[in-house]
Coordinates of C-alpha atoms and ligand atoms in Angstrom, one line a residue:
M1 CA -26.7 87.2 94.0
A2 CA -24.1 90.0 94.1
I3 CA -22.7 91.4 90.9
Q4 CA -18.9 91.4 90.7
A5 CA -17.5 93.1 87.7
S6 CA -13.8 93.7 87.0
V7 CA -12.6 96.2 84.6
S8 CA -9.1 95.1 83.4
A9 CA -6.8 92.1 82.9
S10 CA -6.6 91.2 86.6
P11 CA -3.4 89.7 88.1
V12 CA -5.2 86.6 89.2
K13 CA -4.0 83.0 88.9
T14 CA -4.7 80.9 85.8
P15 CA -8.0 79.0 86.2
A16 CA -7.6 75.3 87.2
K17 CA -7.9 72.5 84.7
V18 CA -11.5 71.4 84.4
E19 CA -13.5 68.6 82.9
Y20 CA -14.5 70.6 79.8
A21 CA -12.7 72.7 77.2
R22 CA -13.4 76.5 77.5
I23 CA -14.3 77.9 74.1
A24 CA -14.7 81.7 74.0
T25 CA -17.1 82.6 71.1
E26 CA -17.0 86.4 70.7
E27 CA -13.4 87.3 70.5
A28 CA -12.1 90.2 68.3
F29 CA -9.2 91.1 66.0
A30 CA -8.3 94.1 63.9
P31 CA -5.6 94.0 61.3
A32 CA -3.2 96.9 61.3
E33 CA -4.3 97.8 57.8
M34 CA -7.9 98.1 59.0
L35 CA -6.8 100.6 61.6
K36 CA -5.2 102.6 58.9
I37 CA -8.5 102.7 56.9
Y38 CA -10.2 103.7 60.2
R39 CA -7.8 106.5 60.7
K40 CA -8.6 107.9 57.3
I41 CA -12.3 107.7 57.9
L42 CA -11.9 109.4 61.3
D43 CA -9.9 112.2 59.7
G44 CA -12.4 112.6 56.8
S45 CA -15.4 114.8 56.6
D46 CA -18.3 114.1 59.0
P47 CA -17.5 110.6 60.3
D48 CA -20.2 108.6 62.0
P49 CA -20.6 109.9 65.6
G50 CA -20.8 106.4 67.1
F51 CA -17.6 105.4 65.2
V52 CA -15.8 108.5 66.5
S53 CA -17.0 107.8 70.0
L54 CA -15.9 104.1 69.9
L55 CA -12.9 103.5 67.6
G56 CA -11.9 107.2 67.7
F57 CA -11.5 106.8 71.4
Y58 CA -9.6 103.5 71.4
M59 CA -7.3 104.7 68.6
S60 CA -6.3 107.9 70.4
S61 CA -6.6 107.3 74.1
P62 CA -3.4 107.0 76.1
S63 CA -5.2 105.1 78.8
E64 CA -3.8 101.7 79.8
R65 CA -7.0 99.9 78.9
A66 CA -7.2 101.4 75.4
R67 CA -3.5 100.7 74.7
H68 CA -3.9 97.1 75.8
I69 CA -7.0 96.6 73.6
I70 CA -5.4 98.1 70.5
T71 CA -2.3 96.0 70.9
C72 CA -4.2 92.8 71.5
L73 CA -6.6 93.3 68.6
Q74 CA -3.8 93.3 66.1
D75 CA -2.2 90.0 67.2
L76 CA -3.3 86.7 65.9
G77 CA -0.3 84.8 67.1
E78 CA 1.9 84.2 70.2
M79 CA 0.6 87.0 72.4
R80 CA -3.0 86.1 72.0
I81 CA -2.2 82.4 72.7
R82 CA -0.3 83.4 75.8
H83 CA -3.3 85.4 77.0
M84 CA -5.6 82.5 76.3
D85 CA -3.3 80.1 78.2
E86 CA -3.2 82.5 81.2
A87 CA -7.0 82.7 81.2
G88 CA -7.5 79.0 80.7
I89 CA -9.1 79.5 77.3
D90 CA -8.7 76.5 75.0
R91 CA -10.1 78.1 71.9
Q92 CA -11.2 81.5 70.6
V93 CA -13.8 81.9 68.0
I94 CA -12.5 85.1 66.4
A95 CA -14.2 87.8 64.3
L96 CA -13.2 91.2 62.8
T97 CA -13.9 93.8 65.5
S98 CA -17.0 96.1 65.4
P99 CA -17.9 97.9 63.2
G100 CA -15.6 95.8 60.8
V101 CA -16.0 96.9 57.2
Q102 CA -19.5 98.2 57.7
V103 CA -18.3 101.8 58.3
M104 CA -16.3 101.8 55.0
D105 CA -17.4 102.9 51.6
K106 CA -19.0 100.1 49.6
E107 CA -15.9 99.3 47.4
T108 CA -13.4 99.4 50.2
A109 CA -15.7 97.3 52.4
V110 CA -16.1 94.5 49.8
S111 CA -12.4 94.3 49.1
F112 CA -11.2 94.6 52.7
A113 CA -13.6 91.9 53.9
R114 CA -11.7 89.5 51.6
V115 CA -8.4 90.7 52.9
A116 CA -9.5 90.3 56.5
N117 CA -11.0 86.8 55.9
D118 CA -7.8 85.6 54.2
E119 CA -5.7 86.9 57.1
L120 CA -8.0 85.2 59.7
A121 CA -8.1 82.0 57.7
E122 CA -4.3 81.9 57.6
A123 CA -4.1 82.3 61.4
V124 CA -6.7 79.5 61.8
R125 CA -4.6 77.2 59.5
K126 CA -1.5 78.0 61.7
H127 CA -3.3 77.4 65.0
P128 CA -6.1 74.9 64.2
T129 CA -6.5 73.7 67.7
R130 CA -6.7 77.2 69.2
F131 CA -8.5 79.4 66.7
T132 CA -11.8 79.3 64.8
G133 CA -12.8 82.1 62.6
M134 CA -15.9 84.0 61.4
I135 CA -16.4 85.5 57.9
A136 CA -16.6 89.3 57.7
V137 CA -19.0 90.6 55.0
A138 CA -20.0 93.9 53.6
P139 CA -23.8 94.2 53.8
Q140 CA -23.3 97.4 51.6
N141 CA -23.2 94.9 48.7
P142 CA -25.5 92.0 49.5
A143 CA -24.7 90.0 46.4
E144 CA -20.9 90.2 47.1
A145 CA -21.6 89.4 50.8
A146 CA -23.4 86.3 49.7
K147 CA -20.4 85.3 47.5
E148 CA -18.0 85.9 50.3
I149 CA -20.0 83.7 52.7
E150 CA -19.7 80.9 50.2
R151 CA -16.0 81.5 49.7
G152 CA -15.5 81.7 53.5
V153 CA -17.2 78.4 54.1
K154 CA -16.0 76.4 51.1
Q155 CA -12.5 77.7 50.5
L156 CA -11.4 79.3 53.8
G157 CA -12.8 76.9 56.3
L158 CA -14.4 79.7 58.4
T159 CA -17.6 78.5 60.1
A160 CA -19.8 81.5 60.9
V161 CA -20.5 85.0 59.6
I162 CA -20.0 88.2 61.6
I163 CA -22.2 91.2 61.1
N164 CA -21.8 94.2 63.3
S165 CA -25.4 95.2 63.6
H166 CA -26.6 98.2 61.5
T167 CA -24.7 99.3 58.4
Q168 CA -24.7 103.0 58.2
G169 CA -28.2 103.2 59.7
E170 CA -29.6 100.3 57.7
Y171 CA -31.0 97.1 59.1
L172 CA -31.0 93.5 57.8
S173 CA -34.8 93.5 58.2
D174 CA -34.9 95.2 54.8
P175 CA -35.4 92.6 52.2
K176 CA -32.7 94.1 50.0
F177 CA -30.2 92.4 52.4
W178 CA -31.9 89.0 52.3
D179 CA -29.3 87.5 49.8
I180 CA -27.1 87.3 52.9
F181 CA -29.7 85.2 54.8
E182 CA -30.2 83.0 51.8
A183 CA -26.4 82.4 51.5
A184 CA -26.0 81.7 55.3
E185 CA -28.9 79.3 55.2
A186 CA -27.7 77.5 52.0
N187 CA -24.1 77.2 53.4
D188 CA -25.4 76.0 56.8
T189 CA -23.5 78.8 58.6
P190 CA -24.8 80.9 61.5
I191 CA -24.7 84.7 61.6
Y192 CA -23.3 86.3 64.7
L193 CA -25.1 89.7 65.0
H194 CA -22.6 91.6 67.0
P195 CA -23.2 95.1 68.4
N196 CA -22.4 98.5 66.9
T197 CA -22.9 101.9 68.4
P198 CA -26.4 103.4 67.6
P199 CA -26.6 105.0 64.1
R200 CA -26.5 108.7 63.5
N201 CA -30.3 109.2 63.8
M202 CA -30.5 107.3 67.1
I203 CA -27.3 108.1 69.0
Q204 CA -27.7 111.7 70.3
P205 CA -29.6 110.9 73.6
F206 CA -27.0 108.1 74.3
L207 CA -24.0 110.2 73.4
E208 CA -24.9 113.2 75.5
C209 CA -24.8 111.1 78.6
G210 CA -22.0 108.7 77.6
L211 CA -24.2 105.6 77.3
D212 CA -23.7 104.9 73.5
G213 CA -21.1 102.2 73.8
A214 CA -20.9 98.7 75.3
I215 CA -22.4 99.9 78.6
Y216 CA -25.9 100.2 77.0
G217 CA -26.2 101.7 73.5
F218 CA -24.7 98.5 72.0
G219 CA -27.4 96.4 73.6
V220 CA -30.3 98.6 72.8
E221 CA -29.3 98.9 69.1
T222 CA -28.5 95.2 68.6
G223 CA -31.5 94.0 70.5
L224 CA -33.6 96.3 68.3
H225 CA -31.9 94.9 65.2
A226 CA -32.5 91.2 66.2
L227 CA -36.2 92.1 67.0
R228 CA -36.6 93.8 63.6
I229 CA -35.2 90.7 61.9
I230 CA -37.8 88.5 63.8
T231 CA -40.8 90.8 63.2
A232 CA -39.9 91.2 59.5
G233 CA -40.6 87.5 59.0
V234 CA -37.0 86.5 58.2
F235 CA -37.3 83.2 60.0
D236 CA -40.6 82.3 58.3
R237 CA -38.8 82.9 55.0
F238 CA -35.5 81.2 56.1
P239 CA -36.6 78.7 58.8
K240 CA -33.2 77.0 59.1
L241 CA -31.3 80.2 59.5
Q242 CA -29.4 80.4 62.8
M243 CA -28.2 83.6 64.4
I244 CA -26.0 84.2 67.5
I245 CA -26.4 87.2 69.7
G246 CA -24.1 88.1 72.6
H247 CA -24.4 90.0 75.9
M248 CA -27.0 87.5 77.2
G249 CA -29.1 87.9 74.0
E250 CA -29.0 91.8 74.3
A251 CA -31.7 91.4 77.0
L252 CA -34.3 89.9 74.6
P253 CA -34.8 86.7 76.5
F254 CA -35.9 88.8 79.5
W255 CA -38.3 90.6 77.3
S256 CA -39.9 87.5 75.8
Y257 CA -43.3 87.5 77.6
R258 CA -44.0 91.2 76.8
L259 CA -42.8 90.8 73.2
D260 CA -45.1 87.8 72.6
Y261 CA -48.1 89.6 74.2
M262 CA -47.7 92.9 72.6
H263 CA -46.8 91.5 69.2
Q264 CA -50.0 89.6 69.1
A265 CA -52.0 92.6 70.4
T266 CA -50.4 94.8 67.7
V267 CA -51.1 92.4 64.9
R268 CA -54.8 91.9 66.0
S269 CA -55.5 95.6 66.2
N270 CA -54.0 96.3 62.7
R271 CA -52.1 99.2 64.1
Y272 CA -49.1 99.2 61.8
E273 CA -48.7 98.1 58.2
T274 CA -45.2 96.9 59.2
V275 CA -46.3 94.6 61.9
K276 CA -47.6 91.5 60.2
A277 CA -48.7 88.1 61.6
L278 CA -45.9 85.6 62.0
K279 CA -46.1 81.8 61.9
K280 CA -44.8 81.7 65.5
K281 CA -44.4 83.9 68.6
P282 CA -41.3 86.1 68.8
S283 CA -40.0 84.0 71.7
D284 CA -40.4 80.8 69.6
Y285 CA -37.9 82.3 67.1
L286 CA -35.5 83.2 69.9
R287 CA -35.7 79.5 71.1
E288 CA -35.4 78.0 67.6
N289 CA -33.3 80.4 65.6
F290 CA -30.9 82.0 68.1
Y291 CA -27.9 81.0 70.1
I292 CA -27.1 83.4 73.0
T293 CA -23.6 84.0 74.4
N294 CA -22.8 85.5 77.7
S295 CA -20.2 87.9 76.4
G296 CA -19.7 90.8 78.8
V297 CA -22.0 89.2 81.3
A298 CA -20.2 86.8 83.7
W299 CA -23.3 86.6 85.9
E300 CA -24.8 83.3 87.0
P301 CA -28.4 84.3 87.4
A302 CA -28.6 85.8 83.9
I303 CA -27.0 82.7 82.4
K304 CA -29.3 80.3 84.2
F305 CA -32.4 82.3 83.3
T306 CA -31.4 82.1 79.7
Q307 CA -30.7 78.4 79.9
E308 CA -34.1 77.9 81.5
T309 CA -36.1 80.0 79.0
L310 CA -34.2 79.1 75.7
G311 CA -32.7 75.7 76.6
A312 CA -29.2 74.8 77.8
D313 CA -28.3 73.8 74.3
R314 CA -28.7 77.4 73.2
V315 CA -26.4 79.3 75.6
M316 CA -22.6 79.6 75.1
Y317 CA -19.6 81.1 76.7
A318 CA -17.8 84.2 75.4
M319 CA -15.1 86.4 77.0
D320 CA -15.1 89.3 74.5
Y321 CA -11.3 89.5 74.4
P322 CA -9.7 91.9 74.4
Y323 CA -12.5 94.3 75.5
Q324 CA -13.3 92.2 78.6
H325 CA -10.0 90.5 79.2
A326 CA -10.9 89.3 82.7
I327 CA -9.4 86.0 84.1
D328 CA -11.3 86.2 87.4
E329 CA -14.6 85.9 85.4
V330 CA -13.5 82.5 84.0
I331 CA -12.9 81.3 87.6
G332 CA -16.3 82.7 88.6
L333 CA -18.1 80.9 85.8
D334 CA -16.3 77.6 86.5
G335 CA -17.8 77.9 90.0
M336 CA -21.4 78.3 88.8
A337 CA -23.8 75.9 90.6
M338 CA -25.0 74.0 87.6
T339 CA -25.0 70.3 86.6
P340 CA -21.7 69.2 85.0
E341 CA -23.6 68.4 81.8
A342 CA -25.1 71.9 81.5
K343 CA -21.7 73.5 82.3
K344 CA -20.0 71.4 79.6
Q345 CA -22.7 72.4 77.1
F346 CA -22.1 76.1 78.0
F347 CA -18.3 76.1 77.8
Q348 CA -17.7 73.5 75.1
T349 CA -20.1 71.3 73.3
N350 CA -22.7 73.9 72.1
A351 CA -19.8 75.9 70.5
E352 CA -18.3 72.7 69.0
R353 CA -21.7 72.0 67.3
V354 CA -22.5 75.6 66.3
F355 CA -19.0 76.4 64.9
K356 CA -18.4 72.9 63.6
I357 CA -15.3 72.4 65.7
K358 CA -13.8 68.9 65.5
Ligands
LIG401 C1 -16.4 97.2 73.4 C2 -17.2 96.1 73.8 C3 -16.0 97.3 72.1 C4 -17.5 95.1 72.9 C5 -16.3 96.3 71.2 O1 -15.9 96.3 69.9 C6 -17.0 95.2 71.6 C7 -16.1 98.2 74.4 C8 -15.4 97.5 69.3 O2 -16.1 98.0 75.6 O3 -15.9 99.4 73.9 O4 -17.1 94.1 70.7 N1 -18.4 94.1 73.3 O5 -18.8 93.3 72.5 O6 -18.8 94.2 74.5
LIG402 MN1 -17.8 92.1 71.3

């Protein structure tokens, strides 16, 4: 099947009314105050190269796409809802845009996560039928992150956690972060592991050819992160923990066979101290502990492959507004050759269950 990608908000007609609600599950916002903090970091000494390449670009480029994105990110009101109406999106599940607070110093990150969560919760209270929100946390301080997860669930009514992949080069596979997993499991809330640009010690070969961002670096870095979490035994320790990964599972479903074979071969040969036996195969954790969204990938064969290998109850729709604000993709996905039941799971009912939408 041919690949048809569009690059901007296209002047196409609003998608027709359908038998299901369309819930978009990886949608981004950025408070103006966060962009001010970002400006300071960018102007400071030796900022993270991936951050400079990504947010440094969006915050300074005069291009139409960058202006549109920066404008849309800051709105949690009428403009966003108009864009949703134009695109036939019934509900957005919204999270603080990447890299969120993870690029900030520890103290600022902890305090700004609270500010952002309060702001998002307020928007959700104002528009309860259109918005659902995720809890931003600062992995820089795992104990505070755990507290914020509890506050987000119990006091703010937010129903998932957003973590934008690595935190200044550190990965959640390190047990020092596992208070976060414990809190997510205890509060019955999934963690959306969203991409970030590759960290300082990984980015150079990506950066020199312009492949560090959403085109490829995001997927490589975040797929690696999810795999590190699996192979570190996180789901043997926290079997009820659920994670969500976008961009068609950052390609991990496609890797399943090789991951299972080589993981077992590696364990058997005692090749690495760090590769330990797990209770299950890597692909079993993908099927039992991960939900996959199609953010950035409006492509029927990839969606069907993932439904076939993980189950139709594990694959959800996402637009990735405002980064991939493409109405024609919605129309294309409405037209997928799929049973009405599976299509409704994809667009609506899986998200309702995962994000506790009533
Ligand atoms: C981009 C893409 C930026 C995604 C994002 O957040 C993002 C991009 C800063 O195109 O630069 O979330 N995305 O998920 O594909
Ligand atoms: Mn995204």
